Amino acid sequence: MKVKQISVFLENKNGRLSEVTRILSEGEISLRAMTIADTADFGILRIIAEQPDKCLELLKQHNFTARVTEVIGVRLDDKPGALHEVMQIFEDNKVNIEYLYSTLMLSDDKVVIMFKVEDIDHGLDIIMQNGMEAITAF
Amino acid sequence: MIWNKQAECENRDDRKVKQLYNLKKLVRHVYETIPFYKKKFDDLGVKPDDIKTLADISKLPFTTKDELRETYPYGLLACDKKDVVEIHTSSGTTGTPVLGAYTSNDIKMWGEVMARCLCMAGGTPDDVVQNGYGYGMFTGGLGVHYGSHTLGCNTIPISSGNTKRQLMMMRDFKSTMLTCTPSYSLYMAEQAKEMGIDFKDLSLKAGIFGAEPWSDNMRKEIEEKLNLEAFDIYGLTEIVGPGVSNECQAHNGLHVNEDHFYPEIIDPKTGEVLPEGEKGELVFTTITREGTPIIRYRTRDITWLWHDECSCGRTTVKMHRLLGRTDDMLILRGVNVFPSQIENVLMRIEETEPHYQIVVDRGDSHLDEVELHVEVEPNFFTDETKSLEKIKAKIGAEIKQELGISVIIKLVEPKSIARSEGKAKRVIDKRTL
Amino acid sequence: MIGDLYADEELERLDRDALRALQLLRLKKTVEAALLTPFYSKRLKGVGITSAEDIRTLDDVRKIPYTTKDDLREAYPYGLLSVDRSEIVRMHASSGTTGTPTVIYHTQKDLDQWTNMTVRSLRATGCTKEDVFQNMMTYGLFTGGIGLHYGAERLGMLVIPASSGNTTRQFNMMKDFQTTTVHATPSYMLHLYSRMEEMGYSLKDFNLKRALIGAEPHSEEVRQKIEELFDIDAYNSYGLSEMNGPSVAFECTQKKGMHLWEDAYLVETIDRSSLEPVEEGEMGELVLTILIRTGTPILRYRTKDLAAIIPEPCSCGRTSRRITRIKGRTDDMLIINGVNVFPSQIEEVIMKMPGIGTNYLIKVRKEGTLDKLTIHTEVGAELFTDNAQDLHNLRRRIVEELSASITIKAAVELHEPGFLPVQQGKAIRVVDERGSVF
Ligand SMILES: [Zn+2]
Ligand SMILES: [Zn+2]
């Protein structure tokens, strides 16, 4: 149920991000989602890839500091209010969201939103109990 | 030991004669040499000759902190400029500081009253005084320093901060007396635990704590954790700095060095002098000061005064530990802060709104932790973390510059700080003393 | 009146023979005091000196072994104390390479003597009681602030104990009190100038006449730059806490080298490898014996500072010889904005941080006119958690601990692996990019 997200430490300087995409493209890794959090002098790139283990391996080989973080991917209908529904459920059940982002494509006419929550097991329980669908992988 | 038996244990009537003599001399001097005072006296229709008894002091005008600022820098100087050997300033609400100028006699007097305070806490020339008050423009460091030299103690001018070194010095030089803010002493106790230092193995016998309000509960905690006897000290830059009053070993009020600083208690609303034992605003006249003497200075501190037959033998009047303030001044890590100072800083920074809230708490560290919540000006909101961090850093630096203390800045959304009708609630003080 | 130039004309113009006789007398007294300390009684007896009478001429000083900073640390805390503890009225301490400080105790008489030297130094630069003296050196255990404070008060100047930092307030006070004389590090003077305009001030607002600069080595060019920028006179000074503090040597108004007050200090210059004396006028390591302190006597102290003695007499009439400006150090001590720091002190803090290990580089460079200390570290697997806050906290901890232990505000830069140079042989983890200031 948990999805493997790869987090990469990046210095804020020219060319670092394209270096990552170059390595992944040469390694024929398909990306499903990515987001970047920036601060004054460094950023954290977060990637969902079809082959997470290989992705991690490649980045490490190229001397990047990268690690696996577990997140939840919730599959939602592509309609107004769908996201709010899951947010409301999280709020009611005190699931603390650290960040979230959306994926790059629709899957079976549904969208997938990635959630990083404080207590992932609790988060997943709540998703299941409320009859929603969490993906395992792409 | 009593540093100056003659002055401190004197018969009260004899002391009054001297106080009156010095008061008359001072009043005549300021009337004749300082236009500010002449005008104030004339406005009230009072002449130096009207001071015939000590009680006549109530005829004299008060002096306020605002007036000290208006006359900055030299408007209240009562001596020749070249006789000034040292100055100190304390920051004010609006950025204009307040000046304290000292002649060499004033410096001697300061050393004398501070030596008395050290003795009240059991100090002798054999003591090792670790002076943890900040040195420089702040009067805490140099004031205690002069007193410790006058008494002939070994003075360790360690200044504030650098806790590890404080503890190492304390251990290696067997410091017997510690002077710092009460909250910092508790912080030291925490750090000592981490360093594996037990205060029972140290030589501290007494601590003289001041520059911020504290309570009997804190005293108990400090005495237990630092294994020493804790004494309260009071003083302010406008009067002289530390040394105005200090607790003796009877721990029942602070003996005021009233032969130099003549105290009164007034009703803060009417300005009327209140009888002994009644609670009100503390007012001082510095009857022996040469550089910047001050007539009836309104301290804004609330306390009461009384005489008793103290077991220590001193006959000087006592004041209770401070009970509060008549204004909104906060004391953060020993530094006096007015919310309006923070407002001034925010006004200068275009990226923020002058809507703010100060949240003060004492965490596990025992030190004041100050969070400043500030609203971001909507035009300056960006989705770039970088630029928001820059705004934060800018506010932090300006506040540090203005107040001399570091605060944690939290940017909050526009309009998220509750606007109350009338006066906004600017300060949330969660500290329990 | 030429006498007005001196604080103590008789001593300052004492002819050389009389000066040497006075030095011998004071040296004997110092040796006598030293024999009362645990450290020196052992060391001096080791070379056959059991009483002051074993010192017959000034040259006999060479029988005494050198004293090093390590010796002072070993003697910590009381090994060099020669009087009863109750005689001590103050102590100062400076930090060492390993955390053990070196400590100097002063009796009231010692402090009076030190103050005499600072009064003399201030007078040599033309200060009088009419002057307003803004002391921008740090007050506290560091001797830079308090040292000149007492002398300036004794001289009757108006002293503003501003201490270091807080540039806005420094400017405000310079203007409000029409400061004529400041005491600061040369780099802080340059910093003040660079901030002047943006803070809304111009030279017209001030009444500055002179700057006393010291606590960090600097070149003649830097002095001239300060003089030109502020349109003032800048005077170089030399001192170290082991030898009391400021006022070991001070420039007079001639500005041609610093008078080393020889009635108070016995000066030698030695070759740093052979440890033999070098010729007068040649560059060598300064070795100093303090002749005016009994609380903590120190004999033949190796300062690690390189300078030369100027043999020619100065036209000001003072007979104490001058030394050149300090041309370098014989050890790896860094001077960062006037604070003495050994790389090992920084390393001790950093290596304690979880997840860093030896994975760091310390750089010192100029930012504007001030020195900037930056710690570079690589963010490897041990540090990286997917949470930006963790990295911010680590950075904050390093900054706080450095500020607590060496009182320096550092910056921490986080890098991807591969940033740091690959180390071969002895690791170089400290890079001083300020260029030579000597
Ligand atoms: Zn008493
Ligand atoms: Zn000269």
Coordinates of N, CA and C in Angstrom, one line a residue, chain B residues 198-305:
Chain B
D198 N 28.1 18.8 39.1 CA 27.1 18.8 40.2 C 27.4 20.1 41.0
F199 N 26.4 20.9 41.2 CA 26.7 22.2 42.0 C 27.1 21.9 43.4
K200 N 26.8 20.7 43.9 CA 27.3 20.4 45.2 C 28.8 20.3 45.3
D201 N 29.4 20.0 44.2 CA 30.9 20.0 44.2 C 31.5 21.4 43.9
L202 N 30.7 22.4 43.6 CA 31.2 23.7 43.4 C 31.2 24.5 44.7
S203 N 31.8 25.7 44.6 CA 32.0 26.5 45.8 C 31.0 27.7 46.0
L204 N 30.0 27.7 45.1 CA 29.1 28.9 45.2 C 28.4 29.0 46.5
K205 N 28.4 30.1 47.2 CA 27.7 30.3 48.4 C 26.5 31.2 48.2
A206 N 26.7 32.2 47.3 CA 25.6 33.1 47.1 C 25.5 33.5 45.6
G207 N 24.3 33.9 45.3 CA 24.0 34.4 43.9 C 23.2 35.7 44.1
I208 N 23.6 36.7 43.3 CA 22.9 38.0 43.3 C 22.2 38.1 42.0
F209 N 20.9 38.0 42.0 CA 20.1 37.9 40.7 C 19.2 39.1 40.6
G210 N 19.2 39.7 39.3 CA 18.3 40.8 39.1 C 18.2 41.0 37.6
A211 N 17.8 42.2 37.3 CA 17.6 42.7 35.9 C 16.4 42.1 35.3
E212 N 15.6 41.3 36.0 CA 14.3 40.8 35.5 C 13.5 40.3 36.7
P213 N 12.2 40.3 36.5 CA 11.4 40.0 37.7 C 11.4 38.5 37.9
W214 N 11.4 38.1 39.2 CA 11.3 36.7 39.6 C 10.6 36.5 40.8
S215 N 10.4 35.3 41.3 CA 9.5 35.0 42.4 C 10.1 34.2 43.4
D216 N 9.4 34.0 44.5 CA 9.9 33.1 45.6 C 10.0 31.7 45.1
N217 N 9.1 31.3 44.2 CA 9.2 29.9 43.7 C 10.5 29.7 42.9
M218 N 10.8 30.7 42.1 CA 12.1 30.6 41.4 C 13.3 30.6 42.3
R219 N 13.2 31.4 43.4 CA 14.3 31.5 44.3 C 14.5 30.0 44.9
K220 N 13.4 29.4 45.3 CA 13.6 28.1 45.8 C 14.2 27.1 44.8
E221 N 13.8 27.2 43.6 CA 14.3 26.3 42.6 C 15.8 26.6 42.3
I222 N 16.1 27.9 42.3 CA 17.5 28.3 42.1 C 18.4 27.8 43.2
E223 N 17.9 28.0 44.4 CA 18.7 27.7 45.6 C 19.0 26.2 45.7
E224 N 17.9 25.4 45.3 CA 18.1 24.0 45.3 C 19.0 23.5 44.2
K225 N 18.8 24.0 43.0 CA 19.6 23.5 41.8 C 21.0 24.0 41.8
L226 N 21.2 25.2 42.3 CA 22.6 25.7 42.3 C 23.3 25.6 43.6
N227 N 22.6 25.1 44.6 CA 23.2 24.9 45.9 C 23.8 26.2 46.5
L228 N 23.0 27.3 46.5 CA 23.5 28.5 47.0 C 22.4 29.3 47.6
E229 N 22.7 30.4 48.2 CA 21.7 31.3 48.8 C 21.5 32.4 47.8
A230 N 20.2 32.6 47.4 CA 19.9 33.6 46.3 C 19.4 34.9 46.9
F231 N 19.9 36.0 46.3 CA 19.6 37.4 46.7 C 19.1 38.2 45.6
D232 N 18.1 39.0 45.9 CA 17.5 39.9 44.8 C 18.2 41.2 44.8
I233 N 18.5 41.7 43.6 CA 19.1 43.0 43.5 C 18.3 43.9 42.6
Y234 N 18.3 45.2 42.9 CA 17.5 46.1 42.0 C 18.3 47.3 41.6
G235 N 18.1 47.8 40.4 CA 18.8 48.9 40.0 C 18.3 49.3 38.6
L236 N 18.6 50.5 38.1 CA 18.2 50.9 36.8 C 19.2 51.9 36.3
T237 N 19.4 51.9 35.0 CA 20.4 52.8 34.4 C 20.1 54.3 34.7
E238 N 18.9 54.7 34.7 CA 18.5 56.1 34.9 C 19.0 56.5 36.3
I239 N 19.0 55.6 37.3 CA 19.4 56.0 38.6 C 20.9 55.8 38.8
V240 N 21.5 54.7 38.5 CA 22.9 54.4 38.5 C 23.3 53.1 37.8
G241 N 22.3 52.2 37.8 CA 22.6 50.8 37.4 C 22.4 49.9 38.6
P242 N 23.0 48.7 38.6 CA 22.8 47.9 39.8 C 23.4 48.5 41.0
G243 N 22.8 48.3 42.2 CA 23.3 48.8 43.4 C 22.3 49.8 44.1
V244 N 21.1 49.9 43.6 CA 20.2 50.8 44.2 C 19.7 50.1 45.5
S245 N 19.3 48.8 45.4 CA 18.9 48.1 46.6 C 19.2 46.7 46.5
N246 N 19.3 46.0 47.6 CA 19.7 44.6 47.6 C 19.1 43.9 48.8
E247 N 18.8 42.6 48.7 CA 18.4 41.8 49.9 C 19.6 41.6 50.8
C248 N 19.3 41.6 52.1 CA 20.3 41.1 53.1 C 20.0 39.7 53.4
Q249 N 20.8 39.1 54.3 CA 20.6 37.7 54.6 C 19.3 37.4 55.4
A250 N 18.6 38.4 55.8 CA 17.3 38.2 56.5 C 16.3 37.8 55.4
H251 N 16.6 38.1 54.1 CA 15.6 37.8 53.0 C 14.2 38.3 53.3
N252 N 14.2 39.5 53.8 CA 12.9 40.1 54.0 C 12.9 41.6 53.5
G253 N 12.9 41.7 52.2 CA 12.9 43.0 51.5 C 14.3 43.4 51.1
L254 N 14.4 44.4 50.2 CA 15.7 44.9 49.7 C 16.0 46.2 50.4
H255 N 17.2 46.3 51.1 CA 17.6 47.5 51.7 C 18.0 48.5 50.6
V256 N 17.3 49.7 50.6 CA 17.6 50.7 49.6 C 18.8 51.6 50.1
N257 N 19.8 51.8 49.3 CA 20.9 52.7 49.7 C 20.4 54.1 49.6
E258 N 19.6 54.4 50.6 CA 18.8 55.7 50.6 C 19.6 56.9 50.9
D259 N 20.8 56.8 51.3 CA 21.6 58.0 51.5 C 22.1 58.5 50.2
H260 N 21.9 57.7 49.1 CA 22.3 58.1 47.7 C 21.0 58.2 46.9
F261 N 20.1 57.3 47.1 CA 18.9 57.3 46.2 C 17.7 57.4 47.1
Y262 N 17.0 58.6 47.1 CA 15.9 58.8 48.0 C 14.6 58.3 47.4
P263 N 14.0 57.3 48.0 CA 12.8 56.7 47.4 C 11.5 57.3 47.9
E264 N 10.5 57.2 47.1 CA 9.1 57.5 47.5 C 8.2 56.6 46.8
I265 N 7.0 56.4 47.3 CA 6.0 55.6 46.6 C 4.8 56.6 46.3
I266 N 4.4 56.6 45.1 CA 3.3 57.5 44.7 C 2.1 56.7 44.1
D267 N 1.0 57.3 44.1 CA -0.2 56.8 43.4 C 0.1 57.1 41.9
P268 N 0.2 56.1 41.1 CA 0.6 56.3 39.7 C -0.5 57.2 38.9
K269 N -1.7 57.2 39.4 CA -2.7 58.0 38.7 C -2.7 59.5 39.2
T270 N -2.6 59.7 40.5 CA -2.7 61.1 40.9 C -1.4 61.7 41.2
G271 N -0.3 60.9 41.4 CA 1.0 61.5 41.6 C 1.2 61.8 43.1
E272 N 0.2 61.5 43.9 CA 0.2 61.8 45.3 C 1.2 60.8 46.1
V273 N 1.9 61.3 47.1 CA 2.8 60.5 47.8 C 2.0 59.6 48.7
L274 N 2.3 58.3 48.8 CA 1.6 57.3 49.6 C 2.4 57.1 50.9
P275 N 1.7 56.8 52.0 CA 2.4 56.5 53.2 C 3.1 55.2 53.2
E276 N 4.1 55.0 54.1 CA 4.9 53.8 54.2 C 3.9 52.6 54.2
G277 N 4.3 51.5 53.5 CA 3.5 50.3 53.5 C 2.5 50.2 52.5
E278 N 2.2 51.3 51.8 CA 1.2 51.2 50.7 C 1.8 51.0 49.4
K279 N 1.1 50.2 48.6 CA 1.6 49.8 47.3 C 1.4 50.9 46.3
G280 N 2.5 51.2 45.5 CA 2.4 52.2 44.4 C 3.6 52.2 43.5
E281 N 3.7 53.3 42.8 CA 4.9 53.4 41.9 C 6.1 54.0 42.6
L282 N 7.2 53.4 42.4 CA 8.5 53.7 43.0 C 9.1 54.9 42.3
V283 N 9.5 55.9 43.1 CA 10.1 57.1 42.6 C 11.4 57.4 43.3
F284 N 12.5 57.7 42.5 CA 13.8 58.0 43.1 C 14.3 59.4 42.8
T285 N 15.0 59.9 43.8 CA 15.8 61.2 43.6 C 17.2 60.8 43.9
T286 N 18.1 61.1 43.0 CA 19.5 60.7 43.2 C 20.3 61.8 43.9
I287 N 20.2 61.9 45.2 CA 20.6 63.1 45.9 C 22.2 63.3 45.9
T288 N 23.0 62.4 45.5 CA 24.4 62.6 45.6 C 25.1 62.6 44.2
R289 N 24.3 62.3 43.2 CA 24.8 62.1 41.8 C 25.3 63.5 41.2
E290 N 26.5 63.4 40.6 CA 27.0 64.6 40.0 C 26.8 64.7 38.4
G291 N 26.9 63.6 37.7 CA 26.8 63.6 36.3 C 25.4 63.9 35.8
T292 N 24.6 62.9 35.9 CA 23.2 63.1 35.6 C 22.3 62.8 36.8
P293 N 22.2 63.8 37.7 CA 21.2 63.6 38.8 C 19.8 63.7 38.3
I294 N 18.9 63.1 39.0 CA 17.5 63.1 38.5 C 16.6 63.3 39.7
I295 N 15.6 64.2 39.4 CA 14.7 64.6 40.5 C 13.4 63.7 40.3
R296 N 13.0 63.0 41.3 CA 11.7 62.3 41.4 C 11.5 61.5 40.1
Y297 N 12.4 60.6 39.8 CA 12.2 59.8 38.6 C 11.1 58.7 38.7
R298 N 10.2 58.7 37.8 CA 9.1 57.7 37.9 C 9.6 56.4 37.3
T299 N 9.9 55.4 38.1 CA 10.4 54.1 37.6 C 9.4 53.3 36.8
R300 N 8.1 53.5 37.1 CA 7.1 52.6 36.6 C 7.0 51.3 37.3
D301 N 7.9 51.1 38.2 CA 7.9 49.8 38.9 C 7.0 49.9 40.1
I302 N 6.2 48.8 40.4 CA 5.3 48.8 41.5 C 5.8 48.0 42.7
T303 N 5.8 48.6 43.9 CA 6.3 48.0 45.1 C 5.8 48.8 46.3
W304 N 6.3 48.4 47.5 CA 6.1 49.3 48.6 C 7.3 49.4 49.5
L305 N 7.3 50.4 50.4 CA 8.5 50.6 51.2 C 8.1 50.5 52.7

